[in-house]
PDB file of C-alpha atoms in Angstrom:
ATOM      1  CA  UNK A   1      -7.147  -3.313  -7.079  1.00 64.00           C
ATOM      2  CA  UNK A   2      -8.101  -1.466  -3.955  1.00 76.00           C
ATOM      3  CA  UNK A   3      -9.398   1.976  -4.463  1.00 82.00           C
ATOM      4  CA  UNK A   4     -11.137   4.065  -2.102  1.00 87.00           C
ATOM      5  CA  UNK A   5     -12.688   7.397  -3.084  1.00 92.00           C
ATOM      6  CA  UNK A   6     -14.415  10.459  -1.075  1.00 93.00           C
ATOM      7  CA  UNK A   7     -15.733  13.652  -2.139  1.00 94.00           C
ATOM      8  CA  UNK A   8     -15.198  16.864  -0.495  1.00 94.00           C
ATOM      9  CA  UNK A   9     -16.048  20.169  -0.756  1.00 92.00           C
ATOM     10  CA  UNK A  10     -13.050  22.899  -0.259  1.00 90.00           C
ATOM     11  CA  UNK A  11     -13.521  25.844   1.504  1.00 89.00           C
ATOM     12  CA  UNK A  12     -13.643  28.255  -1.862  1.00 87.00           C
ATOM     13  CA  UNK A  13     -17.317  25.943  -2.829  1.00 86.00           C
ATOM     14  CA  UNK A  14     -15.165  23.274  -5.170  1.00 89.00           C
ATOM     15  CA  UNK A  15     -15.880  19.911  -5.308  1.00 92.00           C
ATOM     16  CA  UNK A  16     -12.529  17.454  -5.214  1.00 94.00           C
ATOM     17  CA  UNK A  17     -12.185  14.145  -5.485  1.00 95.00           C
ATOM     18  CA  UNK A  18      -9.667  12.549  -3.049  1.00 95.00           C
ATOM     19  CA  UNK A  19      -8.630   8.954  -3.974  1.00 95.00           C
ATOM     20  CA  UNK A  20      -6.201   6.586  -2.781  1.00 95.00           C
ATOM     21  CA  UNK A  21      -5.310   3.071  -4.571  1.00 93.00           C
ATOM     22  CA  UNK A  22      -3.079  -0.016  -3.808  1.00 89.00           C
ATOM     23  CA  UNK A  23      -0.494  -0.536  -6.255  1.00 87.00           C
ATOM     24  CA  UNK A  24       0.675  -4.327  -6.991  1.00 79.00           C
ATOM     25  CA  UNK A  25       3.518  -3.530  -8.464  1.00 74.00           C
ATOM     26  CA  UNK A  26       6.434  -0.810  -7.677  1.00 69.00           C
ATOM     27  CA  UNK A  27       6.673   2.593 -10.388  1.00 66.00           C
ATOM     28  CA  UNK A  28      10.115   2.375 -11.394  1.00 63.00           C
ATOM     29  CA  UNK A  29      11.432   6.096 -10.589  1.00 59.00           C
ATOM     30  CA  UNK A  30      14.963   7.531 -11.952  1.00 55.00           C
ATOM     31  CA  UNK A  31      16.565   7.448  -8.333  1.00 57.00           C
ATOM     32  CA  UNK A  32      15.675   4.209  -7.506  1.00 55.00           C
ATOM     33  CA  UNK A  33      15.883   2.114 -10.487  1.00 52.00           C
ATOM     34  CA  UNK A  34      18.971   0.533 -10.657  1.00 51.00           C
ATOM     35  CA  UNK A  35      19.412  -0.547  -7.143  1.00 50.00           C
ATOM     36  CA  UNK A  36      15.460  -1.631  -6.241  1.00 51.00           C
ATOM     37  CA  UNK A  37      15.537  -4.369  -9.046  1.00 55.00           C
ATOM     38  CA  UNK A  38      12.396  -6.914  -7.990  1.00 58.00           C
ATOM     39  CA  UNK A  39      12.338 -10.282  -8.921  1.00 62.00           C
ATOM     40  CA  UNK A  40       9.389 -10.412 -10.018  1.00 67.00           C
ATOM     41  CA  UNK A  41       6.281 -12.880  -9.737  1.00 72.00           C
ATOM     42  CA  UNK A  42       8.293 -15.616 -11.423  1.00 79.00           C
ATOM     43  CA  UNK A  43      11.157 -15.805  -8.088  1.00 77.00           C
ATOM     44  CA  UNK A  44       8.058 -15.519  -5.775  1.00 75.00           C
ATOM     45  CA  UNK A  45       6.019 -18.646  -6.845  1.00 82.00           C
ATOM     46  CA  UNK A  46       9.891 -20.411  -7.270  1.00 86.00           C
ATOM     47  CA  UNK A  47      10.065 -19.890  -3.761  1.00 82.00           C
ATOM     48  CA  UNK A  48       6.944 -20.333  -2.446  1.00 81.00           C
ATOM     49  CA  UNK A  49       6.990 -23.856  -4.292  1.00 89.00           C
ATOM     50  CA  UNK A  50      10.288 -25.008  -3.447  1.00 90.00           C
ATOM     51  CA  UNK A  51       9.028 -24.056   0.431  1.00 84.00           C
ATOM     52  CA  UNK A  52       5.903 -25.957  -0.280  1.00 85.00           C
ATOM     53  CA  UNK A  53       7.837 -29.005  -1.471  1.00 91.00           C
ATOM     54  CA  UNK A  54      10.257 -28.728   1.519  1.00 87.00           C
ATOM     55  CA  UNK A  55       6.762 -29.109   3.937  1.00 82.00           C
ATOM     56  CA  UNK A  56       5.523 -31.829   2.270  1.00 87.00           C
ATOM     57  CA  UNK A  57       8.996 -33.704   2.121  1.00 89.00           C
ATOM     58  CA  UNK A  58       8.952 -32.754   5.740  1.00 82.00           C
ATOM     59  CA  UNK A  59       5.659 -33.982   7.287  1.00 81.00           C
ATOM     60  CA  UNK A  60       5.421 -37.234   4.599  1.00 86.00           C
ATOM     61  CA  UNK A  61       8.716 -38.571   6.278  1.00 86.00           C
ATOM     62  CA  UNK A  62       7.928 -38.031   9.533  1.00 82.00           C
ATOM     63  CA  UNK A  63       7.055 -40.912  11.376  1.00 87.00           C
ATOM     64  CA  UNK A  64       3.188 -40.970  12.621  1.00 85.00           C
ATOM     65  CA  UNK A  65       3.902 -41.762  16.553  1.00 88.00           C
ATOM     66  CA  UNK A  66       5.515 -38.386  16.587  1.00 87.00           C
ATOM     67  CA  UNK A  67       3.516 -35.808  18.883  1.00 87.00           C
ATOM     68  CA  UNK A  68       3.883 -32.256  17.412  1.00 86.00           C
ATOM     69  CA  UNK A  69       2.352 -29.371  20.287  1.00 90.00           C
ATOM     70  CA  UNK A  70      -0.229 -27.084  19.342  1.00 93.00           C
ATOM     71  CA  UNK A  71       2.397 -24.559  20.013  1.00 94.00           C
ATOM     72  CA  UNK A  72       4.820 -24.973  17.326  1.00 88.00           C
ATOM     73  CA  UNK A  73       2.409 -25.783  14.964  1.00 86.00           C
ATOM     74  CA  UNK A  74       1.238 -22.045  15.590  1.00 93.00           C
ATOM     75  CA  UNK A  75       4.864 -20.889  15.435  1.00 92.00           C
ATOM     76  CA  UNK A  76       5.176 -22.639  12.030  1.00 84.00           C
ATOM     77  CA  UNK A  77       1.948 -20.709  11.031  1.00 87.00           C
ATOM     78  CA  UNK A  78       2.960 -17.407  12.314  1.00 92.00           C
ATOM     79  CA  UNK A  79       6.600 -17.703  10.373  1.00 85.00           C
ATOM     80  CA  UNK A  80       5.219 -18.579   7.064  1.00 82.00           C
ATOM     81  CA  UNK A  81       2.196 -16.109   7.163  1.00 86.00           C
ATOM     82  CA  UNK A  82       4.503 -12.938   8.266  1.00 89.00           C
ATOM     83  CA  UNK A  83       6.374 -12.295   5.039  1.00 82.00           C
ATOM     84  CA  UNK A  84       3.177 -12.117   2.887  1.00 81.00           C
ATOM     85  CA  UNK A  85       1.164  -9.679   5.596  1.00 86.00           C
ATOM     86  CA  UNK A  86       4.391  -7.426   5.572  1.00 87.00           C
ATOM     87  CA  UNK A  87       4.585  -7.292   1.867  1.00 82.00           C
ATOM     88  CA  UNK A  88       0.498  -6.535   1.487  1.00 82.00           C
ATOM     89  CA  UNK A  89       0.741  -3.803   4.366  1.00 86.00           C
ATOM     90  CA  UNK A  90       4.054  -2.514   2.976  1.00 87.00           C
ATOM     91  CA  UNK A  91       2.455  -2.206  -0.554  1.00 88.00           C
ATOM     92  CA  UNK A  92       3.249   1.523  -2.093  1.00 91.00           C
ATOM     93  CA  UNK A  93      -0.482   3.541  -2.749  1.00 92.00           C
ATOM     94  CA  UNK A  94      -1.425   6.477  -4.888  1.00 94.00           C
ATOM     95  CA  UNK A  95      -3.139   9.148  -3.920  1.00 95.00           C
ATOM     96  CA  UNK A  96      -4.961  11.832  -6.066  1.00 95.00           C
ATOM     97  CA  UNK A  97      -6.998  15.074  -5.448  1.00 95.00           C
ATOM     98  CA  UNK A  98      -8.462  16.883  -8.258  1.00 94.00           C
ATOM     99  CA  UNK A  99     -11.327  19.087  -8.743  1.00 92.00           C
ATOM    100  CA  UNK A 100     -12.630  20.406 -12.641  1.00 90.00           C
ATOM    101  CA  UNK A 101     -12.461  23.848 -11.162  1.00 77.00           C
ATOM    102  CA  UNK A 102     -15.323  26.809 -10.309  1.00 71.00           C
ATOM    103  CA  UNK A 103     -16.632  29.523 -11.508  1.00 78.00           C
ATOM    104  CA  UNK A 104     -13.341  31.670 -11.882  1.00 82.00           C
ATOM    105  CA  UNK A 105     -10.914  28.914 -10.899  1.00 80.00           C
ATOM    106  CA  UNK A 106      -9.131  26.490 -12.744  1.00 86.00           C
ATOM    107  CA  UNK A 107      -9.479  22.624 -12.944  1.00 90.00           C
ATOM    108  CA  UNK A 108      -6.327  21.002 -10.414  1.00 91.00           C
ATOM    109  CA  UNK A 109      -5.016  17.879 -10.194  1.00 95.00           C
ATOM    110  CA  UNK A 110      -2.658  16.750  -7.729  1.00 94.00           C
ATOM    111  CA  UNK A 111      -0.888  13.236  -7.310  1.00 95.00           C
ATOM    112  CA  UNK A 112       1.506  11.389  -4.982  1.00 94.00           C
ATOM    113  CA  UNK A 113       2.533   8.207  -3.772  1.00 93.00           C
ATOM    114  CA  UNK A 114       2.963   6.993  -0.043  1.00 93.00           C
ATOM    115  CA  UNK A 115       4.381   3.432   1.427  1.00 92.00           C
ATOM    116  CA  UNK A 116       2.030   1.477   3.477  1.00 91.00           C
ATOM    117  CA  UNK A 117      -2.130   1.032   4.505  1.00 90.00           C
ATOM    118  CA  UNK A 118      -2.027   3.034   7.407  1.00 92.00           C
ATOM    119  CA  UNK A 119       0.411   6.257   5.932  1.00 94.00           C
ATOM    120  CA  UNK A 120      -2.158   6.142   3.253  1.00 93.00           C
ATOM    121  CA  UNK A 121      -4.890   6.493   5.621  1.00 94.00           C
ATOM    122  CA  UNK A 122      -3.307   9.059   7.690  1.00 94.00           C
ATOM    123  CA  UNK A 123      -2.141  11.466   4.605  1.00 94.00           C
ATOM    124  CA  UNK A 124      -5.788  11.116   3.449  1.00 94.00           C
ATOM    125  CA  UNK A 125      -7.459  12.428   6.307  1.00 95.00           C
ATOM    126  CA  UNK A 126      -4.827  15.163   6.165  1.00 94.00           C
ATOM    127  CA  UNK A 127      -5.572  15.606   2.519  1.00 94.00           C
ATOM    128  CA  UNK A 128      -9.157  16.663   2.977  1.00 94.00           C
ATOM    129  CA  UNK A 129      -8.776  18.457   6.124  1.00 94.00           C
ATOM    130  CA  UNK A 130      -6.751  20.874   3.791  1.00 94.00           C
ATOM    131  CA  UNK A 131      -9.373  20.822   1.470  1.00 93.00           C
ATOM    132  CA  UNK A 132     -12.339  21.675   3.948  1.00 94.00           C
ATOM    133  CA  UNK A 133     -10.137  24.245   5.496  1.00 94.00           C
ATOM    134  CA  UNK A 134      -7.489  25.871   2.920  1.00 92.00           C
ATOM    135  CA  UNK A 135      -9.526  25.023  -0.465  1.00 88.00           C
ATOM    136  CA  UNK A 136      -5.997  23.102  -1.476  1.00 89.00           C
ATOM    137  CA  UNK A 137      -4.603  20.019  -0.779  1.00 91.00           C
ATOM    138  CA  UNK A 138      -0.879  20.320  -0.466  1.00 86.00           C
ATOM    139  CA  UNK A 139       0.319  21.268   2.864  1.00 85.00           C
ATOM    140  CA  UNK A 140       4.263  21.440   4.249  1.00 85.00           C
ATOM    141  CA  UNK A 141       5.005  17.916   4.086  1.00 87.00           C
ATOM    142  CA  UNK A 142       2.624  16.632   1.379  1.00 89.00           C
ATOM    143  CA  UNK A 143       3.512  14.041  -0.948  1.00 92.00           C
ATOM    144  CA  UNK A 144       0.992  15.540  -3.484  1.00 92.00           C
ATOM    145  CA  UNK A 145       2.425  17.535  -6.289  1.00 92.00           C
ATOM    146  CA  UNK A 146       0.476  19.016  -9.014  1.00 92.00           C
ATOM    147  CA  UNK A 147       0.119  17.651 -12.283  1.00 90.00           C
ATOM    148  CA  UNK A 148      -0.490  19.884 -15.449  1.00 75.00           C
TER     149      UNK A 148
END
């Protein structure tokens, strides 16, 4: 599990905690869950094997005085290898922001979710630049919500 965590200090003198994690595997959510059905990790490695069979059949028949270029041995590497860096890029992570409250203010916790490595870097920064400069981390487009 990837998690990466910073503390901040808001403008008001609170201390938050801003996190963001990797999830492996998608939150089923009301909207989406009866058309973004995943086949899970059984249909991955049924792929992945059949394609690894369908290589080996491949290169064990062919015959040796067959010259293969460095070129489309790259290609071959560059297909196969895209699909998996897409999916781990594409990978859905959480972000939190919570603080256990000050002297007269009370403990907050917010939480959202955001699609991709780089979105989740961005939204962070974002995240505690609010902090530092409102004392809250929700801004117009957030995708934190509070959580009671």
């Amino acid at each position: 599990m990837v998690t990466k965590s910073k503390t901040v200090t808001g403008s008001d003198g609170r201390t938050w905690t801003v996190r963001r994690r990797m999830e492996w595997s998608m939150p089923a959510t009301g909207e989406e869950f009866e058309h973004d059905v995943d086949g899970g990790r059984a249909a991955a490695v049924l792929i992945l094997s059949t394609l690894g069979m369908f290589y080996v059949a491949l290169f064990s028949w062919m015959p040796a005085d067959v010259h293969v270029p460095w070129w489309v041995v790259l290609a071959g590497l560059i297909v196969v290898g895209f699909f998996p860096v897409r999916w781990t890029l594409r990978r859905p992570w959480t972000l939190v922001a919570q603080t256990p409250g000050g002297y007269d203010l009370d403990p907050e916790h917010w939480v959202g979710m955001v699609r991709g490595v780089s979105k989740a870097r961005e939204e962070t920064k974002l995240i505690i630049r609010m902090i530092r400069t409102r004392a809250t981390p929700a801004y117009a487009d957030s995708p934190l919500q509070p959580v009671s």
